[in-house]
mmCIF file of C-alpha atoms and ligand atoms in Angstrom:
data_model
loop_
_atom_site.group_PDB
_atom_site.id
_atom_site.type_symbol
_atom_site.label_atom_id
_atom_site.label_comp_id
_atom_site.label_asym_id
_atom_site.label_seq_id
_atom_site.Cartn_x
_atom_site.Cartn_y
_atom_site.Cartn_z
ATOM 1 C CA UNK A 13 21.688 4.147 10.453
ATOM 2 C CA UNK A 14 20.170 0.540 10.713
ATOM 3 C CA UNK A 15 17.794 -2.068 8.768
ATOM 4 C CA UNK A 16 16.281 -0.437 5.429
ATOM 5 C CA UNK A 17 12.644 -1.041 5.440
ATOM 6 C CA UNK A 18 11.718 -4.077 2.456
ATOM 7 C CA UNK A 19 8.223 -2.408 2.540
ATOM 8 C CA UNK A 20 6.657 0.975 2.913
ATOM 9 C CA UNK A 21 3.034 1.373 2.562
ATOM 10 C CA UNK A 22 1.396 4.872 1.928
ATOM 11 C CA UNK A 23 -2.267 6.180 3.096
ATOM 12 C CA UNK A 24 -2.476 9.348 1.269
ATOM 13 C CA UNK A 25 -4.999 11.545 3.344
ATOM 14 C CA UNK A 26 -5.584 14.825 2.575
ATOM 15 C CA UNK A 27 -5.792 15.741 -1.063
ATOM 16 C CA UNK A 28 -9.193 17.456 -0.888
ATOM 17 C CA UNK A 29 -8.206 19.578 1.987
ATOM 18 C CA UNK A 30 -5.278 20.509 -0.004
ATOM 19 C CA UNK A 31 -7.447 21.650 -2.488
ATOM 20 C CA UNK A 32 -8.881 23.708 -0.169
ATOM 21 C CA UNK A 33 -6.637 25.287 1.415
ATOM 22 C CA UNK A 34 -4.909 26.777 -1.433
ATOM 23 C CA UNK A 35 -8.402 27.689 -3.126
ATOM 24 C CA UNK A 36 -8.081 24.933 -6.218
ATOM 25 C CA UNK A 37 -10.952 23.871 -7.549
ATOM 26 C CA UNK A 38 -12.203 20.405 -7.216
ATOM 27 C CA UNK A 39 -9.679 17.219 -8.217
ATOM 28 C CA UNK A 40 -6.795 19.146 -8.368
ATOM 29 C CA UNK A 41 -5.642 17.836 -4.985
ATOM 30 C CA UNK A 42 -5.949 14.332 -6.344
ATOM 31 C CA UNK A 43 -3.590 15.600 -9.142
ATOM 32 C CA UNK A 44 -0.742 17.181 -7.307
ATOM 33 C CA UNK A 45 -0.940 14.210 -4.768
ATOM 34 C CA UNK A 46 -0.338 12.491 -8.164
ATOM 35 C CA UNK A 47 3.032 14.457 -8.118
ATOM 36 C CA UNK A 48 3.569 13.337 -4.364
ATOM 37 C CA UNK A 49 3.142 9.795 -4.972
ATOM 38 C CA UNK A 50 5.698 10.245 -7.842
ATOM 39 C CA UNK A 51 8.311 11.883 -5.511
ATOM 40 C CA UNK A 52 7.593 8.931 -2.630
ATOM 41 C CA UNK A 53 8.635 6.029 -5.302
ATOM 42 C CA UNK A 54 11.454 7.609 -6.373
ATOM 43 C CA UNK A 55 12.653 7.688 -2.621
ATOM 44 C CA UNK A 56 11.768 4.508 -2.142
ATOM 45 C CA UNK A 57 13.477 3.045 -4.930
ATOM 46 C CA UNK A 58 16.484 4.899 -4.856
ATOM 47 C CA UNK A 59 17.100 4.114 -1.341
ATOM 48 C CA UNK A 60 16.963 0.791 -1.843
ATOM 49 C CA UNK A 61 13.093 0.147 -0.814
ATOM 50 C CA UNK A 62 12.175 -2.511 -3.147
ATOM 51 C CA UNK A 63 8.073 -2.737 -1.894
ATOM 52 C CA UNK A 64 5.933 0.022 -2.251
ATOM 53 C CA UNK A 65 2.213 -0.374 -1.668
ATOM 54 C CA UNK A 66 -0.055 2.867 -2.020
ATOM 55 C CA UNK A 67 -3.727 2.896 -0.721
ATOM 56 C CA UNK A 68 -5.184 4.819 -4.322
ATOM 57 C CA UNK A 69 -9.079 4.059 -4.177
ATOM 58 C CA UNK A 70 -11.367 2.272 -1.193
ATOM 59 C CA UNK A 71 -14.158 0.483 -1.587
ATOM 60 C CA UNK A 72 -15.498 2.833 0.710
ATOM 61 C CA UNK A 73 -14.857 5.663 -1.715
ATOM 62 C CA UNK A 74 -17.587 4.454 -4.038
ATOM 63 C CA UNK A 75 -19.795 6.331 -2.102
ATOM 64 C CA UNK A 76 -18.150 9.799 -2.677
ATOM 65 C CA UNK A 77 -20.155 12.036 -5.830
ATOM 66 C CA UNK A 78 -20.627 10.662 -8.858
ATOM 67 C CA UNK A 79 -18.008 13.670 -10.037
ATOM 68 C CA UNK A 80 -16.164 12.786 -8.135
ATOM 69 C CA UNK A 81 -15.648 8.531 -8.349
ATOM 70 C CA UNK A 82 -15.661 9.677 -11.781
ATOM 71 C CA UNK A 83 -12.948 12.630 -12.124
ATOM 72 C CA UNK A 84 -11.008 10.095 -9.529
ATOM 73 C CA UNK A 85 -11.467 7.009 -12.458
ATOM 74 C CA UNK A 86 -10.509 9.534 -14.633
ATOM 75 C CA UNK A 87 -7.203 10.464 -13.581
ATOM 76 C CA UNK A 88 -6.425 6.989 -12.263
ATOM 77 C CA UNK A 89 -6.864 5.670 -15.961
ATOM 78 C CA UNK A 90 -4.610 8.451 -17.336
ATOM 79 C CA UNK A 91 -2.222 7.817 -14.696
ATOM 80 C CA UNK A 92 -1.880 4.086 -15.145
ATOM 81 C CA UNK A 93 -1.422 4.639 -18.760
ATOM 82 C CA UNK A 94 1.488 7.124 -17.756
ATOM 83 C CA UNK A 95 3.066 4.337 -16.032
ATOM 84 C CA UNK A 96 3.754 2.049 -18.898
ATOM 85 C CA UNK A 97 5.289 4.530 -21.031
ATOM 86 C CA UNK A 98 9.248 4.414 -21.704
ATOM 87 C CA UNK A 99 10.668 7.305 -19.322
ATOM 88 C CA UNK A 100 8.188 6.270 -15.992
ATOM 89 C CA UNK A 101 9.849 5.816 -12.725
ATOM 90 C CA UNK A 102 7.854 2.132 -13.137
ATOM 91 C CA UNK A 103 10.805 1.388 -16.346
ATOM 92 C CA UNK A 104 13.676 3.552 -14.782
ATOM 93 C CA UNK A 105 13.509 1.161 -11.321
ATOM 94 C CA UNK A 106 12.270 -1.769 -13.264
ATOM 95 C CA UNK A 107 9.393 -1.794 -11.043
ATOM 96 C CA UNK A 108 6.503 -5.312 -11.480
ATOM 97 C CA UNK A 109 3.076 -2.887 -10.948
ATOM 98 C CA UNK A 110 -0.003 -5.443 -8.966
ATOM 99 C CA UNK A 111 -3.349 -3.669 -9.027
ATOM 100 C CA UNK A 112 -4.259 -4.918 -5.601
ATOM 101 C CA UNK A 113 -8.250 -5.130 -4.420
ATOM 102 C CA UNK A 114 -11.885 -5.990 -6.251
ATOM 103 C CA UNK A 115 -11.035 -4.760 -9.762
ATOM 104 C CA UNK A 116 -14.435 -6.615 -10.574
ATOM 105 C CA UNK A 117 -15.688 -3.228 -9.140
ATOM 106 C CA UNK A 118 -13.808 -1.228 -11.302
ATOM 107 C CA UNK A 119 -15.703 0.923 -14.590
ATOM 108 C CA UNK A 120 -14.045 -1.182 -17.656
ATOM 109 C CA UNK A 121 -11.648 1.480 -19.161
ATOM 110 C CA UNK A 122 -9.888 1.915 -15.813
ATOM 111 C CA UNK A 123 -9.945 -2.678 -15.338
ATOM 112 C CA UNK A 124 -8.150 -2.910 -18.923
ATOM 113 C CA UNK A 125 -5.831 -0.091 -18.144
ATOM 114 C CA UNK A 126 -4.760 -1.910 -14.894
ATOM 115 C CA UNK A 127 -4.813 -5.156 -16.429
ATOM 116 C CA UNK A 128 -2.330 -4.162 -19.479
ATOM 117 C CA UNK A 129 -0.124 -2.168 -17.054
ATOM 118 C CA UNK A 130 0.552 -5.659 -14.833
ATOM 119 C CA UNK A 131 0.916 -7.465 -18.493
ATOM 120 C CA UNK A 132 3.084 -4.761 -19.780
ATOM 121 C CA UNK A 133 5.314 -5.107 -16.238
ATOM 122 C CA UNK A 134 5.104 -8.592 -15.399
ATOM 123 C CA UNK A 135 8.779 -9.080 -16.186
ATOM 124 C CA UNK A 136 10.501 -6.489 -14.046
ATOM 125 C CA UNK A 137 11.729 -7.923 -11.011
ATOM 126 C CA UNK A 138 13.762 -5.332 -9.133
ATOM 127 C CA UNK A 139 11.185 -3.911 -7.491
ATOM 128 C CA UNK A 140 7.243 -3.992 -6.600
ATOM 129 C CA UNK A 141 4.280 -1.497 -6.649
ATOM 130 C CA UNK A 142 1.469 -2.406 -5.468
ATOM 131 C CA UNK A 143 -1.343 -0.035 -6.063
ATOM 132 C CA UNK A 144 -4.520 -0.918 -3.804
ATOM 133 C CA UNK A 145 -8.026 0.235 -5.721
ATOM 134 C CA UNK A 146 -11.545 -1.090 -5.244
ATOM 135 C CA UNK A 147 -9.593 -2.188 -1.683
ATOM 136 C CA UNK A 148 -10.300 -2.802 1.832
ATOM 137 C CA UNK A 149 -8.832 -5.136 4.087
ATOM 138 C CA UNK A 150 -12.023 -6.821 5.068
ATOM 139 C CA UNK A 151 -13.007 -7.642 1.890
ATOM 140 C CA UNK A 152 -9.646 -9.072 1.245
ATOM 141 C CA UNK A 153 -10.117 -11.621 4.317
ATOM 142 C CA UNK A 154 -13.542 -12.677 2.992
ATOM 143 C CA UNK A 155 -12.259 -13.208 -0.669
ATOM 144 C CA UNK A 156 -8.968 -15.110 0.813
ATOM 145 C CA UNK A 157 -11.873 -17.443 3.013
ATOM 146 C CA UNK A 158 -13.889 -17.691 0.148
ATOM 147 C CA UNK A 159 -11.354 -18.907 -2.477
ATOM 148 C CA UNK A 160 -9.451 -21.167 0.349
ATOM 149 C CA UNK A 161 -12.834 -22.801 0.913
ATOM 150 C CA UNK A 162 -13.607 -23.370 -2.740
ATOM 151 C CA UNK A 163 -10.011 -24.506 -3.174
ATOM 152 C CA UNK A 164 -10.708 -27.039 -0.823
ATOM 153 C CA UNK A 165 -13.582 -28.150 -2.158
ATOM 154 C CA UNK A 166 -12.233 -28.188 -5.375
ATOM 155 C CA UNK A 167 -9.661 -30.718 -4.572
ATOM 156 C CA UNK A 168 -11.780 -32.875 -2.301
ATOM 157 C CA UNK A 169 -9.551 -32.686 0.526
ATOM 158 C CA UNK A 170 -10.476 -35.014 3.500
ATOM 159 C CA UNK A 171 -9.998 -32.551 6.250
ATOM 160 C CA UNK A 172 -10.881 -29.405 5.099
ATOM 161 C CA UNK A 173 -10.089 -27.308 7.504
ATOM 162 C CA UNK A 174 -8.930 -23.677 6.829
ATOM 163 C CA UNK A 175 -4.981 -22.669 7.748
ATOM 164 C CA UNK A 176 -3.335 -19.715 7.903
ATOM 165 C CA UNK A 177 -1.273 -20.809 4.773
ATOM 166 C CA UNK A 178 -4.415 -20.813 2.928
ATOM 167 C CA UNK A 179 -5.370 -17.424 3.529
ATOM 168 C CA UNK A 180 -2.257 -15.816 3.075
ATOM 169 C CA UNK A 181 -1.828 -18.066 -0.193
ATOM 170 C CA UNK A 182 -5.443 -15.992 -1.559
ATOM 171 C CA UNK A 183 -4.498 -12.884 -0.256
ATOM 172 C CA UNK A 184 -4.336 -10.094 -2.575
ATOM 173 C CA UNK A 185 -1.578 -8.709 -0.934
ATOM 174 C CA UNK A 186 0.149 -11.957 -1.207
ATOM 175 C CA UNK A 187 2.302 -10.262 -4.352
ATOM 176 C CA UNK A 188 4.490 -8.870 -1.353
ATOM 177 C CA UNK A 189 6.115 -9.468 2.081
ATOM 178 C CA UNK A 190 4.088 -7.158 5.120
ATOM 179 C CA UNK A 191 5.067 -3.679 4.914
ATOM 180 C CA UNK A 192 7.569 -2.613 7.554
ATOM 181 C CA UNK A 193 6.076 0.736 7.623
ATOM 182 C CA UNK A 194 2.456 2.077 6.824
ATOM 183 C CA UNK A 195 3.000 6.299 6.672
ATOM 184 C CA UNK A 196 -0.256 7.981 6.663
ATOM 185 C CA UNK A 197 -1.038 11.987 6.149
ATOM 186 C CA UNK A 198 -2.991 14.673 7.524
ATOM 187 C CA UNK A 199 -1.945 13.351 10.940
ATOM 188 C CA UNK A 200 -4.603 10.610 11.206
ATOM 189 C CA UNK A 201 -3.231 7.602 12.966
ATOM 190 C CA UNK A 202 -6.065 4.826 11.892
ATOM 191 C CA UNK A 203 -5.638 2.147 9.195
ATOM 192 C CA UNK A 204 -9.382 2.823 7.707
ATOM 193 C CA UNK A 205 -9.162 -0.852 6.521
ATOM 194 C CA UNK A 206 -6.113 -0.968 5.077
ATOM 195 C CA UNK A 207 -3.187 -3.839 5.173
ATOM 196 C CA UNK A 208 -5.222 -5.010 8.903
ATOM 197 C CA UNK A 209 -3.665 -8.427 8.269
ATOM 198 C CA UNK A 210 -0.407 -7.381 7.128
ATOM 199 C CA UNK A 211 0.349 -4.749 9.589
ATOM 200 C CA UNK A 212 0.181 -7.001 12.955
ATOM 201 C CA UNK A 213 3.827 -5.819 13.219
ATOM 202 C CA UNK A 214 4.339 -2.661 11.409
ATOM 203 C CA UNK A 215 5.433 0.509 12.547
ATOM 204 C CA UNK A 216 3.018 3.596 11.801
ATOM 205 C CA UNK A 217 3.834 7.111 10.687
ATOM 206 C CA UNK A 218 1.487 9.568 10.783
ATOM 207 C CA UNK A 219 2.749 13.271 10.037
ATOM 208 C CA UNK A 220 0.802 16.135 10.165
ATOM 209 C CA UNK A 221 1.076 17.437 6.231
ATOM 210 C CA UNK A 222 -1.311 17.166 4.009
ATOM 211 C CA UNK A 223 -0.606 13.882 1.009
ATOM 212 C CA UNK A 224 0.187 17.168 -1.505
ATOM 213 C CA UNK A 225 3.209 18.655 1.194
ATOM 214 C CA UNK A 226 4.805 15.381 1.844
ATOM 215 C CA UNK A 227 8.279 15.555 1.320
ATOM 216 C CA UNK A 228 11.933 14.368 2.019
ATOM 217 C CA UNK A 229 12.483 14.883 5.714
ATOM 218 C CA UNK A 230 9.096 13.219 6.196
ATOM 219 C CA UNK A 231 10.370 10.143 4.696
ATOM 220 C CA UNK A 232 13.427 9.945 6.331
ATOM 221 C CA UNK A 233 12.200 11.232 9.569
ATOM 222 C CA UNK A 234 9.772 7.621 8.803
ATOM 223 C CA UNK A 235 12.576 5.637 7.865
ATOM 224 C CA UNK A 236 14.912 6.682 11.187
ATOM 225 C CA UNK A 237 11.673 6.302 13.407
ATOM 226 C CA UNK A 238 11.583 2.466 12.139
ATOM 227 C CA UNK A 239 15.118 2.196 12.457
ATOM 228 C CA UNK A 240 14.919 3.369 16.301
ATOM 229 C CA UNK A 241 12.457 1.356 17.017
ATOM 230 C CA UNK A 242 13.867 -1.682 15.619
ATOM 231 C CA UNK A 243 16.829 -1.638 17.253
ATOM 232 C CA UNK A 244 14.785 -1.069 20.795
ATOM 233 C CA UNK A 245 12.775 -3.943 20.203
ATOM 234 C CA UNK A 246 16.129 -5.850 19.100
ATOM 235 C CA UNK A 247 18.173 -4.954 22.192
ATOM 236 C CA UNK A 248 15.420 -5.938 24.405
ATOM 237 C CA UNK A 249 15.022 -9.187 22.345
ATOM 238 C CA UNK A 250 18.599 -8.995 23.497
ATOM 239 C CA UNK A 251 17.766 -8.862 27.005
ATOM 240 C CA UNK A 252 14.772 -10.527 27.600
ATOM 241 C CA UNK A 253 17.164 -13.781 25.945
ATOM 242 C CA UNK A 254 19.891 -13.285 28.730
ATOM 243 C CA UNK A 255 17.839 -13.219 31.195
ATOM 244 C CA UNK A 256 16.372 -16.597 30.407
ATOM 245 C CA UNK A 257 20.090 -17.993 29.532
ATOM 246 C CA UNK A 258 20.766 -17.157 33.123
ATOM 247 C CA UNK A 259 17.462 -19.037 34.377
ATOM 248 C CA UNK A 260 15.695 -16.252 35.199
HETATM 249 C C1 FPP B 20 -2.680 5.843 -10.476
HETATM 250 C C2 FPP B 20 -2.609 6.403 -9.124
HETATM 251 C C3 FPP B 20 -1.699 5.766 -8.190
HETATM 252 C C4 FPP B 20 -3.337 7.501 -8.760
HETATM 253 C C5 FPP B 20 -3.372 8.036 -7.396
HETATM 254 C C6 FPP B 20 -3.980 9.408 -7.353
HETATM 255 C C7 FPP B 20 -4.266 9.817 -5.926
HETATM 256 C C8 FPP B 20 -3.361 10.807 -5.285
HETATM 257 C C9 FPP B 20 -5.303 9.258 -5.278
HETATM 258 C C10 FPP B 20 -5.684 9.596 -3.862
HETATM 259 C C11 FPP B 20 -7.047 9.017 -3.569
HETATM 260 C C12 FPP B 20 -7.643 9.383 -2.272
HETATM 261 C C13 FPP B 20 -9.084 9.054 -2.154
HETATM 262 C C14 FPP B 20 -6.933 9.955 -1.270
HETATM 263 C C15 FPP B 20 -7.477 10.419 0.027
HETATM 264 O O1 FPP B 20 -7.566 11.862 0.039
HETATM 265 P P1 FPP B 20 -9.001 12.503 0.164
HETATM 266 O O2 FPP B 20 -9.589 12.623 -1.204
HETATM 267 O O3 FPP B 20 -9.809 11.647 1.107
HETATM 268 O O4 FPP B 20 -8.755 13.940 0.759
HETATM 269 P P2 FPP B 20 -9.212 14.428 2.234
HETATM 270 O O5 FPP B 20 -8.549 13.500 3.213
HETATM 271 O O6 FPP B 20 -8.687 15.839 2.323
HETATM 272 O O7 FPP B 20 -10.706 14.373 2.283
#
């Protein structure tokens, strides 16, 4: 119907509630939201969506239960193995994985796994995921200041003054262009400190199904929403030009 989206982000709210609702005992949420993230790639690629970026682990969830950070580590470390092996989506699209965020924070066995899964991908090139852990968008500026500073310092520069080239040069999230769409569960429309930078211009998405229930028409219903809006924003564009062509 119009532009396809280069980028789709994901927030994927709701998995404990899931949980809940349908009586499961604790993590399983996490694991059939697993399943949901699995479905949204495939989507994504197949339509022709060659950036994905999913919001997996905040910094800010650090301070859930111990069981918790840890059954969460747990599956994230079995999943990232998953993705290197031969019949993933990550090989069938010929996906390049980024693990996106302060992986210094990160227990070891879940760093290595994240580190050999970029290795193990760094040679795809038809399409990106970028999976955001140990993330939040604040600490991404600061880290992006930081290593433009030291960059400058490094190289003795005369004026060092800080650019926006600089920053977006350190920026995690540098590894893709700004997502065109952020969609975000459970009907929550905040960005909890994710993509702030990135997302001046993005178009949000905010359902009201759980991360678990997300499903086709949600996507699409996303991807049409963009597309409408797009093409308002282009035809007044439109406008707004012949209006100064005729010296208005
Ligand atoms: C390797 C890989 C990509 C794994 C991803 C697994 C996965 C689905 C992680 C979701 C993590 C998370 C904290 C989601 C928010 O739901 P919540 O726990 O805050 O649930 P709530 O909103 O109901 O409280």
């Amino acid at each position: 119907m119009g532009p396809l989206p280069n980028h789709i982000a994901f927030i994927m709210d709701g998995n404990r509630r899931y949980a809940k609702k349908l009586n499961l005992i604790d993590g399983a949420g996490h694991k059939v939201g697993f399943l949901a993230v699995t479905s949204m790639l495939k989507f994504c690629y197949e339509l022709g969506v060659r950036n994905v970026t999913i919001y997996a682990f905040s910094i800010d969830n650090f301070k859930r239960s111990p069981e918790e950070v840890q059954s969460l580590m747990e599956l994230m470390q079995e999943k990232i193995e998953g993705l290197i092996k031969d019949e993933s989506i990550v090989n069938c699209y010929g996906v390049r994985v980024y693990f996106v965020g302060n992986l210094k924070l990160l227990s070891e066995p879940v760093r290595l796994a994240a580190e050999r899964a970029m290795l193990a991908t760094a040679k795809n090139s038809k399409a990106v995921l970028s999976i955001c852990v140990a993330y939040t968008s604040t600490n991404e500026i600061v880290n992006a200041v930081e290593e433009s500073v030291e960059e400058k310092i490094e190289h003795h520069e005369s004026e060092p003054l800080i650019k926006l080239v600089d920053i977006e040069k350190h920026m995690y999230m540098a590894v893709a262009p700004d997502p065109d769409i952020i969609i975000r569960t459970s009907g929550e429309a905040r960005l909890s400190n994710f993509l702030l930078w990135q997302s001046a211009f993005c178009y949000l998405y905010s359902p009201s199904v759980l991360w678990p229930e997300i499903g086709l028409r949600h996507f699409l219903w996303a991807i049409l929403n963009f597309q409408r809006h797009h093409s308002y924003l282009n035809k007044k564009g439109e406008q707004l030009q012949h209006l100064l062509q005729d010296g208005f």
